[in-house]
């Protein structure tokens, strides 16, 4: 195991990985710091019942790297980090989260964290009782807004203008971000054909009633049963303009990639592609993919705004620039005949290189 850990760290040039265990509370956590060239490491804390420590390690390393590139691509002075707590969220005690907070003190302000999958506002408040550098703001609106702006850039490339009116969309994942995304898209005139959560999905080719769906979800704790029924697997293969993955990552893998029948893949979830190699396959199939760490950076920008004390209008202005950044990614990908993922990485790597050399750390829009 120890050799594998060091190999994993070396593979993506991570700065550190720390394992935290507490017998009295049952805390089992990992904190991964990928890169601090731009500033303190920032990334949420995920609470998930991983099948193995290896799975938890892989997720922490992958997500922390994604945060480095997300922050670099967004043009904000934050590094990349991520933490994971192993266990079913509903089984973990307030004492465990307070102990986790005490463990975070060892980073002396060099790691800032906040909500993620399984880390609710209530649990985060327990963490905050014993540590600082906690992002308490709900960043789901900013995340959703950034995704909308990224989608607009993709639509403009394919249709000549960024209008969402009558564009058909299937959303996989209806949590805090997915729900706000559906609402924003609906307000822009898009037609939300299908939405799903962990229990199943709902579909209506005339367009779902989003207001009614929100009420149903609040009452039933699921979207399944709202209108026509559809599975998560079938939702992914719907013939729509846009497929938007907003649940846990890995929705697009070697089995599902061939089932996509959309023109654009653009969503809020992290690590949407099981492997970066799938970006090339999407390109070959002429599907326009909006790299997750580019268009879902609204939450990271909001977190940066809280750290720096920015006003709400300043934060929203920065989030709206995601559209401009996504247009640059598309332009570079086409000019260099590479995937949008590779184009995004090159832009972010250039930003990181300049920071390491002592130059400007802000990505050029």
Tab-separated table of N, CA and C in Angstrom, residues 29-128:
chain	number	residue	atom	x	y	z
A	29	UNK	N	-10.136	9.742	7.381
A	29	UNK	CA	-10.152	10.819	6.395
A	29	UNK	C	-8.812	10.931	5.679
A	30	UNK	N	-8.859	11.467	4.464
A	30	UNK	CA	-7.666	11.742	3.684
A	30	UNK	C	-7.735	13.190	3.215
A	31	UNK	N	-6.615	13.878	3.301
A	31	UNK	CA	-6.521	15.245	2.787
A	31	UNK	C	-5.401	15.274	1.752
A	32	UNK	N	-5.761	15.591	0.514
A	32	UNK	CA	-4.786	15.621	-0.576
A	32	UNK	C	-4.529	17.061	-1.009
A	33	UNK	N	-3.264	17.439	-1.045
A	33	UNK	CA	-2.861	18.754	-1.539
A	33	UNK	C	-2.130	18.528	-2.854
A	34	UNK	N	-2.686	19.046	-3.933
A	34	UNK	CA	-2.064	18.825	-5.243
A	34	UNK	C	-1.032	19.896	-5.576
A	35	UNK	N	-1.426	21.168	-5.507
A	35	UNK	CA	-0.519	22.229	-5.932
A	35	UNK	C	-0.899	23.542	-5.252
A	36	UNK	N	0.102	24.245	-4.735
A	36	UNK	CA	-0.159	25.530	-4.076
A	36	UNK	C	0.598	26.676	-4.749
A	37	UNK	N	0.896	26.520	-6.028
A	37	UNK	CA	1.619	27.568	-6.753
A	37	UNK	C	0.834	28.868	-6.819
A	38	UNK	N	-0.479	28.771	-6.935
A	38	UNK	CA	-1.316	29.965	-7.073
A	38	UNK	C	-1.759	30.540	-5.736
A	39	UNK	N	-1.759	29.712	-4.696
A	39	UNK	CA	-2.230	30.168	-3.392
A	39	UNK	C	-2.536	28.988	-2.494
A	40	UNK	N	-3.245	29.239	-1.392
A	40	UNK	CA	-3.577	28.145	-0.479
A	40	UNK	C	-4.429	27.105	-1.202
A	41	UNK	N	-4.314	25.859	-0.795
A	41	UNK	CA	-5.110	24.794	-1.404
A	41	UNK	C	-6.570	24.956	-0.991
A	42	UNK	N	-7.463	24.801	-1.957
A	42	UNK	CA	-8.887	24.944	-1.680
A	42	UNK	C	-9.659	23.831	-2.372
A	43	UNK	N	-10.590	23.241	-1.654
A	43	UNK	CA	-11.423	22.181	-2.217
A	43	UNK	C	-12.344	21.632	-1.143
A	44	UNK	N	-13.478	21.131	-1.537
A	44	UNK	CA	-14.459	20.641	-0.579
A	44	UNK	C	-14.043	19.358	0.116
A	45	UNK	N	-14.830	18.974	1.095
A	45	UNK	CA	-14.647	17.695	1.786
A	45	UNK	C	-15.798	16.778	1.405
A	46	UNK	N	-15.475	15.678	0.782
A	46	UNK	CA	-16.481	14.706	0.344
A	46	UNK	C	-16.648	13.631	1.416
A	47	UNK	N	-17.889	13.291	1.734
A	47	UNK	CA	-18.185	12.220	2.688
A	47	UNK	C	-18.856	11.101	1.904
A	48	UNK	N	-18.177	9.959	1.839
A	48	UNK	CA	-18.672	8.889	0.963
A	48	UNK	C	-18.236	7.536	1.512
A	49	UNK	N	-19.099	6.560	1.353
A	49	UNK	CA	-18.811	5.221	1.867
A	49	UNK	C	-18.036	4.412	0.824
A	50	UNK	N	-16.761	4.734	0.680
A	50	UNK	CA	-15.914	4.070	-0.313
A	50	UNK	C	-15.773	2.584	0.006
A	51	UNK	N	-15.666	1.791	-1.038
A	51	UNK	CA	-15.520	0.346	-0.853
A	51	UNK	C	-14.150	-0.021	-0.307
A	52	UNK	N	-13.150	0.802	-0.585
A	52	UNK	CA	-11.794	0.495	-0.118
A	52	UNK	C	-11.015	1.786	0.084
A	53	UNK	N	-9.920	1.699	0.829
A	53	UNK	CA	-9.051	2.844	1.044
A	53	UNK	C	-8.416	3.273	-0.275
A	54	UNK	N	-8.183	2.295	-1.158
A	54	UNK	CA	-7.609	2.609	-2.467
A	54	UNK	C	-8.551	3.488	-3.284
A	55	UNK	N	-9.849	3.185	-3.211
A	55	UNK	CA	-10.837	3.997	-3.926
A	55	UNK	C	-10.881	5.417	-3.366
A	56	UNK	N	-10.812	5.525	-2.042
A	56	UNK	CA	-10.828	6.843	-1.401
A	56	UNK	C	-9.594	7.648	-1.797
A	57	UNK	N	-8.440	6.987	-1.802
A	57	UNK	CA	-7.193	7.645	-2.184
A	57	UNK	C	-7.261	8.134	-3.624
A	58	UNK	N	-7.731	7.268	-4.516
A	58	UNK	CA	-7.817	7.637	-5.928
A	58	UNK	C	-8.731	8.842	-6.122
A	59	UNK	N	-9.847	8.858	-5.400
A	59	UNK	CA	-10.791	9.966	-5.523
A	59	UNK	C	-10.184	11.261	-4.997
A	60	UNK	N	-9.526	11.193	-3.845
A	60	UNK	CA	-8.916	12.390	-3.257
A	60	UNK	C	-7.844	12.975	-4.172
A	61	UNK	N	-7.016	12.104	-4.739
A	61	UNK	CA	-5.954	12.572	-5.630
A	61	UNK	C	-6.528	13.160	-6.910
A	62	UNK	N	-7.507	12.488	-7.470
A	62	UNK	CA	-8.118	12.947	-8.719
A	62	UNK	C	-8.837	14.284	-8.523
A	63	UNK	N	-9.600	14.376	-7.435
A	63	UNK	CA	-10.374	15.588	-7.182
A	63	UNK	C	-9.486	16.778	-6.818
A	64	UNK	N	-8.407	16.534	-6.084
A	64	UNK	CA	-7.511	17.637	-5.711
A	64	UNK	C	-6.794	18.191	-6.936
A	65	UNK	N	-6.418	17.312	-7.847
A	65	UNK	CA	-5.804	17.767	-9.098
A	65	UNK	C	-6.801	18.593	-9.900
A	66	UNK	N	-8.041	18.116	-9.952
A	66	UNK	CA	-9.076	18.850	-10.684
A	66	UNK	C	-9.265	20.250	-10.116
A	67	UNK	N	-9.152	20.376	-8.781
A	67	UNK	CA	-9.300	21.695	-8.159
A	67	UNK	C	-8.155	22.625	-8.562
A	68	UNK	N	-6.953	22.095	-8.702
A	68	UNK	CA	-5.829	22.915	-9.153
A	68	UNK	C	-6.136	23.524	-10.506
A	69	UNK	N	-6.579	22.672	-11.425
A	69	UNK	CA	-6.837	23.144	-12.784
A	69	UNK	C	-8.107	23.987	-12.860
A	70	UNK	N	-9.083	23.666	-12.029
A	70	UNK	CA	-10.302	24.473	-11.993
A	70	UNK	C	-9.981	25.902	-11.560
A	71	UNK	N	-9.206	26.037	-10.495
A	71	UNK	CA	-8.862	27.368	-10.006
A	71	UNK	C	-7.977	28.120	-10.996
A	72	UNK	N	-7.043	27.401	-11.612
A	72	UNK	CA	-6.177	28.038	-12.610
A	72	UNK	C	-6.982	28.478	-13.824
A	73	UNK	N	-7.870	27.607	-14.292
A	73	UNK	CA	-8.690	27.930	-15.462
A	73	UNK	C	-9.650	29.071	-15.179
A	74	UNK	N	-10.068	29.195	-13.915
A	74	UNK	CA	-11.004	30.258	-13.536
A	74	UNK	C	-10.300	31.585	-13.283
A	75	UNK	N	-8.968	31.566	-13.256
A	75	UNK	CA	-8.226	32.798	-13.043
A	75	UNK	C	-8.258	33.299	-11.622
A	76	UNK	N	-8.301	32.380	-10.655
A	76	UNK	CA	-8.317	32.791	-9.249
A	76	UNK	C	-7.079	32.259	-8.535
A	77	UNK	N	-6.615	33.028	-7.556
A	77	UNK	CA	-5.366	32.696	-6.865
A	77	UNK	C	-5.586	31.714	-5.724
A	78	UNK	N	-5.960	30.500	-6.076
A	78	UNK	CA	-6.103	29.407	-5.119
A	78	UNK	C	-5.459	28.160	-5.697
A	79	UNK	N	-4.865	27.349	-4.817
A	79	UNK	CA	-4.313	26.078	-5.235
A	79	UNK	C	-5.364	24.987	-5.165
A	80	UNK	N	-4.936	23.756	-5.414
A	80	UNK	CA	-5.874	22.646	-5.456
A	80	UNK	C	-5.697	21.660	-4.323
A	81	UNK	N	-6.793	21.371	-3.630
A	81	UNK	CA	-6.791	20.365	-2.579
A	81	UNK	C	-8.155	19.716	-2.498
A	82	UNK	N	-8.236	18.617	-1.786
A	82	UNK	CA	-9.521	17.941	-1.592
A	82	UNK	C	-9.385	17.006	-0.408
A	83	UNK	N	-10.484	16.841	0.318
A	83	UNK	CA	-10.495	15.903	1.440
A	83	UNK	C	-11.653	14.939	1.269
A	84	UNK	N	-11.467	13.724	1.749
A	84	UNK	CA	-12.557	12.748	1.755
A	84	UNK	C	-12.642	12.128	3.143
A	85	UNK	N	-13.861	11.940	3.608
A	85	UNK	CA	-14.116	11.221	4.853
A	85	UNK	C	-14.817	9.929	4.477
A	86	UNK	N	-14.299	8.812	4.955
A	86	UNK	CA	-14.830	7.507	4.576
A	86	UNK	C	-15.943	7.094	5.529
A	87	UNK	N	-17.104	6.779	4.965
A	87	UNK	CA	-18.231	6.330	5.778
A	87	UNK	C	-19.546	6.806	5.203
A	88	UNK	N	-20.621	6.110	5.537
A	88	UNK	CA	-21.953	6.542	5.125
A	88	UNK	C	-22.311	7.799	5.912
A	89	UNK	N	-22.619	8.908	5.256
A	89	UNK	CA	-22.862	10.176	5.960
A	89	UNK	C	-23.849	10.074	7.115
A	90	UNK	N	-24.915	9.307	6.910
A	90	UNK	CA	-25.954	9.219	7.944
A	90	UNK	C	-25.493	8.464	9.187
A	91	UNK	N	-24.376	7.729	9.076
A	91	UNK	CA	-23.876	6.957	10.214
A	91	UNK	C	-22.822	7.706	11.028
A	92	UNK	N	-22.379	8.847	10.543
A	92	UNK	CA	-21.288	9.569	11.187
A	92	UNK	C	-21.817	10.595	12.188
A	93	UNK	N	-21.126	10.722	13.301
A	93	UNK	CA	-21.602	11.541	14.423
A	93	UNK	C	-21.069	12.975	14.365
A	94	UNK	N	-21.725	13.896	15.066
A	94	UNK	CA	-21.202	15.267	15.172
A	94	UNK	C	-19.798	15.291	15.768
A	95	UNK	N	-19.534	14.369	16.709
A	95	UNK	CA	-18.207	14.308	17.329
A	95	UNK	C	-17.129	14.005	16.286
A	96	UNK	N	-17.471	13.156	15.316
A	96	UNK	CA	-16.510	12.823	14.259
A	96	UNK	C	-16.165	14.062	13.444
A	97	UNK	N	-17.163	14.846	13.089
A	97	UNK	CA	-16.899	16.032	12.278
A	97	UNK	C	-16.130	17.091	13.066
A	98	UNK	N	-16.370	17.164	14.364
A	98	UNK	CA	-15.591	18.098	15.181
A	98	UNK	C	-14.135	17.643	15.281
A	99	UNK	N	-13.930	16.337	15.378
A	99	UNK	CA	-12.562	15.809	15.391
A	99	UNK	C	-11.869	16.088	14.058
A	100	UNK	N	-12.612	15.952	12.971
A	100	UNK	CA	-12.054	16.282	11.654
A	100	UNK	C	-11.606	17.742	11.625
A	101	UNK	N	-12.415	18.617	12.199
A	101	UNK	CA	-12.043	20.026	12.272
A	101	UNK	C	-10.744	20.238	13.031
A	102	UNK	N	-10.584	19.508	14.131
A	102	UNK	CA	-9.339	19.624	14.899
A	102	UNK	C	-8.148	19.178	14.057
A	103	UNK	N	-8.329	18.147	13.246
A	103	UNK	CA	-7.233	17.664	12.397
A	103	UNK	C	-6.848	18.711	11.346
A	104	UNK	N	-7.823	19.484	10.892
A	104	UNK	CA	-7.535	20.498	9.878
A	104	UNK	C	-6.671	21.632	10.415
A	105	UNK	N	-6.609	21.770	11.730
A	105	UNK	CA	-5.794	22.837	12.315
A	105	UNK	C	-4.312	22.676	11.977
A	106	UNK	N	-3.891	21.447	11.717
A	106	UNK	CA	-2.482	21.203	11.417
A	106	UNK	C	-2.029	21.893	10.126
A	107	UNK	N	-2.988	22.259	9.273
A	107	UNK	CA	-2.625	22.886	7.998
A	107	UNK	C	-2.407	24.391	8.135
A	108	UNK	N	-2.736	24.938	9.311
A	108	UNK	CA	-2.434	26.332	9.645
A	108	UNK	C	-2.873	27.307	8.548
A	109	UNK	N	-4.099	27.107	8.063
A	109	UNK	CA	-4.652	28.024	7.070
A	109	UNK	C	-4.230	27.767	5.647
A	110	UNK	N	-3.477	26.699	5.403
A	110	UNK	CA	-2.997	26.393	4.056
A	110	UNK	C	-3.975	25.530	3.263
A	111	UNK	N	-5.065	25.095	3.913
A	111	UNK	CA	-6.096	24.314	3.224
A	111	UNK	C	-7.462	24.830	3.645
A	112	UNK	N	-8.224	25.286	2.672
A	112	UNK	CA	-9.568	25.798	2.921
A	112	UNK	C	-10.575	24.829	2.318
A	113	UNK	N	-11.616	24.476	3.074
A	113	UNK	CA	-12.555	23.467	2.586
A	113	UNK	C	-13.997	23.896	2.825
A	114	UNK	N	-14.913	23.146	2.236
A	114	UNK	CA	-16.331	23.465	2.356
A	114	UNK	C	-17.185	22.275	1.979
A	115	UNK	N	-18.415	22.549	1.561
A	115	UNK	CA	-19.370	21.489	1.250
A	115	UNK	C	-18.967	20.702	0.009
A	116	UNK	N	-19.388	19.450	-0.019
A	116	UNK	CA	-19.232	18.579	-1.179
A	116	UNK	C	-20.258	17.468	-1.010
A	117	UNK	N	-20.170	16.459	-1.836
A	117	UNK	CA	-21.078	15.319	-1.729
A	117	UNK	C	-21.016	14.751	-0.311
A	118	UNK	N	-22.149	14.651	0.351
A	118	UNK	CA	-22.218	14.074	1.685
A	118	UNK	C	-21.883	15.022	2.822
A	119	UNK	N	-21.285	16.155	2.502
A	119	UNK	CA	-20.944	17.138	3.535
A	119	UNK	C	-22.011	18.228	3.528
A	120	UNK	N	-23.024	18.030	4.341
A	120	UNK	CA	-24.140	18.969	4.400
A	120	UNK	C	-23.753	20.222	5.173
A	121	UNK	N	-24.616	21.225	5.097
A	121	UNK	CA	-24.389	22.460	5.845
A	121	UNK	C	-24.342	22.180	7.342
A	122	UNK	N	-25.211	21.288	7.803
A	122	UNK	CA	-25.253	20.933	9.227
A	122	UNK	C	-23.951	20.281	9.669
A	123	UNK	N	-23.430	19.356	8.868
A	123	UNK	CA	-22.170	18.682	9.218
A	123	UNK	C	-21.004	19.665	9.167
A	124	UNK	N	-21.047	20.560	8.182
A	124	UNK	CA	-19.967	21.532	8.057
A	124	UNK	C	-19.922	22.468	9.263
A	125	UNK	N	-21.063	22.773	9.827
A	125	UNK	CA	-21.103	23.624	11.023
A	125	UNK	C	-20.404	22.951	12.197
A	126	UNK	N	-20.496	21.615	12.272
A	126	UNK	CA	-19.780	20.883	13.325
A	126	UNK	C	-18.276	20.988	13.111
A	127	UNK	N	-17.838	20.886	11.854
A	127	UNK	CA	-16.415	21.023	11.536
A	127	UNK	C	-15.931	22.414	11.928
A	128	UNK	N	-16.742	23.415	11.620
A	128	UNK	CA	-16.365	24.812	11.862
A	128	UNK	C	-16.186	25.120	13.347
